[in-house]
Amino acid sequence: MVMRFIYDRAMNGIETVKDPLYFNTYSYGRLKVKDSCSLCKKCIKECPTGAINIENSKAFIDDKICIYCGRCIDFCTEDAIENTHDYKMADLNFAGNKLKEKIYRSFNRSLVLRSVDTGSCNACMQELNALNNTYYAISKFGIEFAASPRHADGLVVTGPVTINMKEALIKTYNAMAEPKIVIAAGSCAHNGGLFKDSYGVISNLNNIIPVDLTIPGCPPSPQGLIYGLLMLMDRI
Amino acid sequence: MKIELLMEELIKYNAVIKNGNELYIETPEEKVVETTSLLLSLYKLNFVGEFCFEDKGFTINIIFTNRKRGYYVIIRYKSDTIISLQSIICQSNIFEREIMDLYGLEIQGGKDTRHLVKHETWEKNVFPLRKEFVYGSKVKEKNEIDEYKFKGLSGEGAFQIPVGPVHAGIIEPGHFRFSVIGEEIENLEIRLMYKHRGIEKTMENIDANKLSLLFERVSGESSAAYAEGYALLIEKLNNYEVSKEIKALRTLFLELERAYNFLEDIAGICTDVGFSYPSKKFSYFSESIHQLCERITGSRFLRNSIIPMGNNIQFTKEKAVDIVDTIKAIEDRFNKIMDITLSTVSFLDRVEHTGIVRNRKVIKLCATGVTARASGVSYDVRNSFSYELYKDSRKNVSIESIGGVFERYKLKGDDINNAFQWIKKVAELILNGVPKNRAAIEIKEGLEALVSVETVKGELIVYGLTGKENKFNRIYLKTPSFSNWNALTYSVLNEIVPDFPLCNKSFNFSYSENDR
């Protein structure tokens, strides 16, 4: 058995990607509105999550609310919306605590996370799982997922917060030792995404616990997640 | 028996055939139990589910299927109480309790009337699926619901282990209550619905053109299958048939999805027995297929690809070649590693005779998918209610008889290989490419239809009743995990607690589609 594994390994080589933050031409990414936009507001009507706004007579797409379904690109008559394939959209905003920021930057070789799903469609969970596979091998950056909040430095929350999960989320958050960070992964965790008007989704995550890092996407790709986490650890 | 013959036999009931394979029978309240037992015992139909919709009063519907001939039978009655079927169908309690919580109807004559969806934090007199509950308003936290009662346990050496809702690992939430005597699990009770968002209500309030996006997000791992369910529903309502190329493309997506999910599942089984090399390799193959999906559709979960009455992907020859090359490379290596696992004694020692659900139990639980096939139930939606390219080439359903972890492991391996064959075959058919074409969807008011899709977890049934303004009046999803979850409680009986993760992973049900 062992010999067959060694043979398989020798025949196929190493699978891990050296630099996981390579430019991926196939990935979805930040949407850019070009100057040819005629402000016809068609995309605003077609957007399922209301991510498109007009500010200073220019259309503007909110990365964090967008679910990257591409409807606006399809329906734009001017071809003014472009997919830049730039998945590096994570937004770091230590919830108003400079000291916390300093502490985390000094621990930039190890980060232990706890994941809580508060109502996602489980695609986000699969992407978090994918971080551990041999292709991305996230543990080489010192990032691990812990089995208990007591062992964790941070909490990764996926999905909108449902009424039935709110209590469990708060308990998990309280069980973590200070200082603690909260990462919202996916557009649902940011503001509810497509589910924001559903009756079971009671509140935004930011209203319940302070969020330090938001990683947009639906679901956020493993590359996007790695970018966000490395940014948090001050490695980029 | 053919659907027309059944209708003639049921002539004294009020029966109508719609859409070719749906038989609707209207019965008065008093005759529901009698008619149900007639359909079950005399005509050997299979119980699928129960749901309610509101249209000038509440109508409760009970769905049955004939798996051999591929048609649905729906018994419906108008009432303000639910006539309990718990005495004849053991699985009906979860459906009744769901209707009770969401519509506020009482269960008449049922043993189990505990709340299913409403957890302790809910307010008491709120019934979100009723039309009077305005879309956009939220359920308030008032802590008005009585505490949920689990089955108790007492005596020497007896204890209970509560686990969840938040689990150790990257998993979805759910509560498990193990009752253990000594080492062996005596009883397992599962409490779910932690992720209940109210998707069915949201579906009633989204324009039909945007609805496929929400369908894809009912369960992320079966995104393509759910989008397919919606596409089939709209096409059935509009009597529309897509071109052969689009059918082939959809089949391709569905099989790609099956391949990456089952690879992830068997990787999980290997992880849970501590067999790390195959586990890492299987999840690497799954990752390769995810990346392949990203190259073809721009989404790692095949999202925004399947849309009703059209195709949302510009499919080119290069993509078809890429698919065939990638799959061929994976297939060869996959089979070698699969062989190693199947000839490793320490691995077989853990998975054989573990987590067994007997055939009788599975039939009683109305389980479908790999869960049922591992226990000898020969049922696959792709054969019985065939859609897309599955219509042209029906294959024998591969089944196993014992129903343990090993059987599910083997079946999933078989299914991955079958999926690879399908993908290669279908990719050859569309070498010339498929153009992108997107049509606006318009639905007429007052139509209804039922469709089935085989997702990776089992049989998905979508019911749609159209309403005003290009929206649906009611969409009901009988998700595969909803009825399959109980199979887990039977599989762990008399196992030890440390074997639970293994049993759980061998099923790998979705919490998200169960909770909706």
CSV table of N, CA and C in Angstrom, one decimal, chain A residues 65-136:
chain,number,residue,atom,x,y,z
A,65,ILE,N,-22.0,43.7,-1.8
A,65,ILE,CA,-23.4,43.3,-1.9
A,65,ILE,C,-23.6,42.5,-3.2
A,66,CYS,N,-22.8,42.7,-4.2
A,66,CYS,CA,-22.9,42.0,-5.5
A,66,CYS,C,-22.7,40.5,-5.3
A,67,ILE,N,-23.6,39.7,-6.1
A,67,ILE,CA,-23.4,38.3,-6.0
A,67,ILE,C,-22.8,37.7,-7.3
A,68,TYR,N,-22.3,38.6,-8.2
A,68,TYR,CA,-21.6,38.3,-9.4
A,68,TYR,C,-22.3,37.3,-10.3
A,69,CYS,N,-23.6,37.6,-10.5
A,69,CYS,CA,-24.4,36.7,-11.3
A,69,CYS,C,-24.3,37.1,-12.8
A,70,GLY,N,-23.8,38.3,-13.0
A,70,GLY,CA,-23.5,38.8,-14.4
A,70,GLY,C,-24.8,39.2,-15.1
A,71,ARG,N,-25.9,39.4,-14.5
A,71,ARG,CA,-27.1,39.9,-15.1
A,71,ARG,C,-26.9,41.3,-15.7
A,72,CYS,N,-26.2,42.2,-14.9
A,72,CYS,CA,-26.0,43.5,-15.4
A,72,CYS,C,-25.2,43.6,-16.7
A,73,ILE,N,-24.2,42.7,-16.7
A,73,ILE,CA,-23.3,42.6,-17.9
A,73,ILE,C,-24.2,42.2,-19.1
A,74,ASP,N,-25.1,41.2,-18.9
A,74,ASP,CA,-25.9,40.7,-20.0
A,74,ASP,C,-26.9,41.8,-20.5
A,75,PHE,N,-27.4,42.5,-19.6
A,75,PHE,CA,-28.5,43.4,-19.9
A,75,PHE,C,-28.1,44.8,-20.3
A,76,CYS,N,-26.8,45.1,-20.1
A,76,CYS,CA,-26.3,46.5,-20.4
A,76,CYS,C,-26.2,46.6,-22.0
A,77,THR,N,-26.9,47.6,-22.5
A,77,THR,CA,-27.0,47.8,-23.9
A,77,THR,C,-25.7,48.5,-24.4
A,78,GLU,N,-25.0,49.2,-23.5
A,78,GLU,CA,-23.8,50.0,-23.9
A,78,GLU,C,-22.5,49.2,-23.7
A,79,ASP,N,-22.6,48.0,-23.2
A,79,ASP,CA,-21.5,47.2,-22.9
A,79,ASP,C,-20.5,47.9,-21.9
A,80,ALA,N,-21.1,48.6,-21.0
A,80,ALA,CA,-20.3,49.5,-20.1
A,80,ALA,C,-19.9,48.8,-18.8
A,81,ILE,N,-20.4,47.6,-18.6
A,81,ILE,CA,-19.9,46.9,-17.3
A,81,ILE,C,-19.0,45.8,-17.7
A,82,GLU,N,-17.9,45.7,-17.0
A,82,GLU,CA,-16.8,44.8,-17.3
A,82,GLU,C,-16.4,44.0,-16.1
A,83,ASN,N,-16.2,42.7,-16.3
A,83,ASN,CA,-15.7,41.8,-15.3
A,83,ASN,C,-14.2,41.9,-15.3
A,84,THR,N,-13.6,42.4,-14.3
A,84,THR,CA,-12.1,42.6,-14.3
A,84,THR,C,-11.4,41.3,-13.8
A,85,HIS,N,-12.1,40.3,-13.4
A,85,HIS,CA,-11.5,39.1,-12.9
A,85,HIS,C,-10.6,39.3,-11.7
A,86,ASP,N,-10.8,40.4,-11.1
A,86,ASP,CA,-9.9,40.8,-9.9
A,86,ASP,C,-10.6,40.3,-8.6
A,87,TYR,N,-10.2,39.2,-8.1
A,87,TYR,CA,-10.8,38.6,-6.9
A,87,TYR,C,-10.4,39.3,-5.6
A,88,LYS,N,-9.4,40.2,-5.7
A,88,LYS,CA,-8.8,40.7,-4.5
A,88,LYS,C,-9.7,41.9,-4.0
A,89,MET,N,-10.8,41.5,-3.4
A,89,MET,CA,-11.8,42.5,-3.0
A,89,MET,C,-11.9,42.6,-1.5
A,90,ALA,N,-11.2,41.8,-0.8
A,90,ALA,CA,-11.4,41.8,0.7
A,90,ALA,C,-11.2,43.2,1.3
A,91,ASP,N,-12.0,43.5,2.3
A,91,ASP,CA,-11.9,44.8,2.8
A,91,ASP,C,-11.6,44.7,4.3
A,92,LEU,N,-10.5,45.2,4.7
A,92,LEU,CA,-10.1,45.1,6.1
A,92,LEU,C,-10.5,46.4,6.9
A,93,ASN,N,-11.1,46.2,7.9
A,93,ASN,CA,-11.6,47.4,8.7
A,93,ASN,C,-11.7,47.0,10.1
A,94,PHE,N,-10.6,47.0,10.8
A,94,PHE,CA,-10.6,46.6,12.2
A,94,PHE,C,-11.6,47.5,13.0
A,95,ALA,N,-12.6,46.8,13.5
A,95,ALA,CA,-13.7,47.6,14.0
A,95,ALA,C,-13.3,48.7,15.0
A,96,GLY,N,-12.7,49.7,14.5
A,96,GLY,CA,-12.4,50.9,15.3
A,96,GLY,C,-11.4,50.6,16.4
A,97,ASN,N,-10.5,49.6,16.3
A,97,ASN,CA,-9.6,49.3,17.4
A,97,ASN,C,-8.2,49.2,16.9
A,98,LYS,N,-7.5,50.3,17.1
A,98,LYS,CA,-6.1,50.4,16.6
A,98,LYS,C,-5.2,49.3,17.3
A,99,LEU,N,-5.4,49.2,18.6
A,99,LEU,CA,-4.6,48.3,19.4
A,99,LEU,C,-4.7,46.8,18.9
A,100,LYS,N,-6.0,46.5,18.6
A,100,LYS,CA,-6.2,45.1,18.0
A,100,LYS,C,-5.4,44.9,16.7
A,101,GLU,N,-5.5,45.9,15.9
A,101,GLU,CA,-4.8,45.8,14.6
A,101,GLU,C,-3.3,45.6,14.9
A,102,LYS,N,-2.7,46.3,15.8
A,102,LYS,CA,-1.3,46.1,16.1
A,102,LYS,C,-1.0,44.7,16.6
A,103,ILE,N,-1.9,44.2,17.5
A,103,ILE,CA,-1.7,42.9,18.1
A,103,ILE,C,-1.7,41.9,16.9
A,104,TYR,N,-2.6,41.9,16.0
A,104,TYR,CA,-2.7,40.9,15.0
A,104,TYR,C,-1.6,41.0,14.0
A,105,ARG,N,-1.1,42.2,13.7
A,105,ARG,CA,0.0,42.3,12.8
A,105,ARG,C,1.2,41.7,13.4
A,106,SER,N,1.4,41.7,14.7
A,106,SER,CA,2.6,41.1,15.3
A,106,SER,C,2.5,39.6,15.3
A,107,PHE,N,1.3,39.0,15.2
A,107,PHE,CA,1.2,37.6,15.1
A,107,PHE,C,1.0,37.1,13.7
A,108,ASN,N,1.8,37.6,12.8
A,108,ASN,CA,1.5,37.4,11.4
A,108,ASN,C,2.0,36.0,10.9
A,109,ARG,N,2.5,35.1,11.8
A,109,ARG,CA,2.9,33.8,11.3
A,109,ARG,C,1.9,32.7,11.7
A,110,SER,N,0.9,33.1,12.5
A,110,SER,CA,0.0,32.0,12.9
A,110,SER,C,-1.4,32.7,13.1
A,111,LEU,N,-2.4,32.0,12.6
A,111,LEU,CA,-3.8,32.5,12.8
A,111,LEU,C,-4.7,31.3,12.9
A,112,VAL,N,-5.4,31.1,14.0
A,112,VAL,CA,-6.3,30.0,14.2
A,112,VAL,C,-7.7,30.5,14.2
A,113,LEU,N,-8.5,29.9,13.3
A,113,LEU,CA,-9.8,30.4,13.0
A,113,LEU,C,-10.9,29.3,13.4
A,114,ARG,N,-12.1,29.8,13.7
A,114,ARG,CA,-13.2,29.0,14.0
A,114,ARG,C,-14.3,29.3,13.0
A,115,SER,N,-14.9,28.3,12.4
A,115,SER,CA,-16.0,28.7,11.4
A,115,SER,C,-17.4,28.5,12.0
A,116,VAL,N,-18.2,29.4,11.8
A,116,VAL,CA,-19.6,29.3,12.1
A,116,VAL,C,-20.5,29.6,10.9
A,117,ASP,N,-21.4,28.7,10.6
A,117,ASP,CA,-22.3,28.9,9.5
A,117,ASP,C,-23.6,29.3,10.1
A,118,THR,N,-24.1,30.5,9.8
A,118,THR,CA,-25.3,31.0,10.4
A,118,THR,C,-26.5,31.0,9.4
A,119,GLY,N,-26.4,30.2,8.3
A,119,GLY,CA,-27.5,30.2,7.4
A,119,GLY,C,-27.1,30.3,5.9
A,120,SER,N,-25.9,29.9,5.6
A,120,SER,CA,-25.4,30.0,4.2
A,120,SER,C,-26.0,28.9,3.4
A,121,CYS,N,-25.7,28.9,2.1
A,121,CYS,CA,-26.2,27.8,1.2
A,121,CYS,C,-25.2,26.7,1.1
A,122,ASN,N,-24.2,26.7,2.0
A,122,ASN,CA,-23.1,25.8,2.1
A,122,ASN,C,-22.1,25.8,1.0
A,123,ALA,N,-22.2,26.7,0.0
A,123,ALA,CA,-21.1,26.9,-1.0
A,123,ALA,C,-19.9,27.6,-0.3
A,124,CYS,N,-20.2,28.5,0.6
A,124,CYS,CA,-19.1,29.2,1.3
A,124,CYS,C,-18.4,28.2,2.2
A,125,MET,N,-19.1,27.2,2.8
A,125,MET,CA,-18.5,26.2,3.6
A,125,MET,C,-17.6,25.4,2.8
A,126,GLN,N,-18.0,25.0,1.6
A,126,GLN,CA,-17.2,24.2,0.7
A,126,GLN,C,-15.9,24.9,0.3
A,127,GLU,N,-16.0,26.2,0.1
A,127,GLU,CA,-14.9,27.0,-0.3
A,127,GLU,C,-13.9,27.1,0.9
A,128,LEU,N,-14.4,27.2,2.1
A,128,LEU,CA,-13.5,27.2,3.3
A,128,LEU,C,-12.8,25.8,3.4
A,129,ASN,N,-13.6,24.8,3.1
A,129,ASN,CA,-13.0,23.4,3.1
A,129,ASN,C,-11.9,23.3,2.1
A,130,ALA,N,-12.2,23.9,0.9
A,130,ALA,CA,-11.2,23.8,-0.2
A,130,ALA,C,-9.9,24.4,0.2
A,131,LEU,N,-9.9,25.4,1.1
A,131,LEU,CA,-8.6,26.0,1.5
A,131,LEU,C,-7.6,24.9,2.0
A,132,ASN,N,-8.2,23.9,2.6
A,132,ASN,CA,-7.4,22.8,3.2
A,132,ASN,C,-6.9,21.8,2.3
A,133,ASN,N,-7.3,21.8,1.0
A,133,ASN,CA,-6.9,20.8,0.1
A,133,ASN,C,-5.5,21.0,-0.4
A,134,THR,N,-4.9,20.0,-1.0
A,134,THR,CA,-3.5,20.1,-1.3
A,134,THR,C,-3.2,21.1,-2.4
A,135,TYR,N,-4.2,21.7,-3.1
A,135,TYR,CA,-3.9,22.7,-4.1
A,135,TYR,C,-3.6,24.0,-3.4
A,136,TYR,N,-4.4,24.4,-2.5
A,136,TYR,CA,-4.2,25.7,-1.8
A,136,TYR,C,-3.3,25.6,-0.6
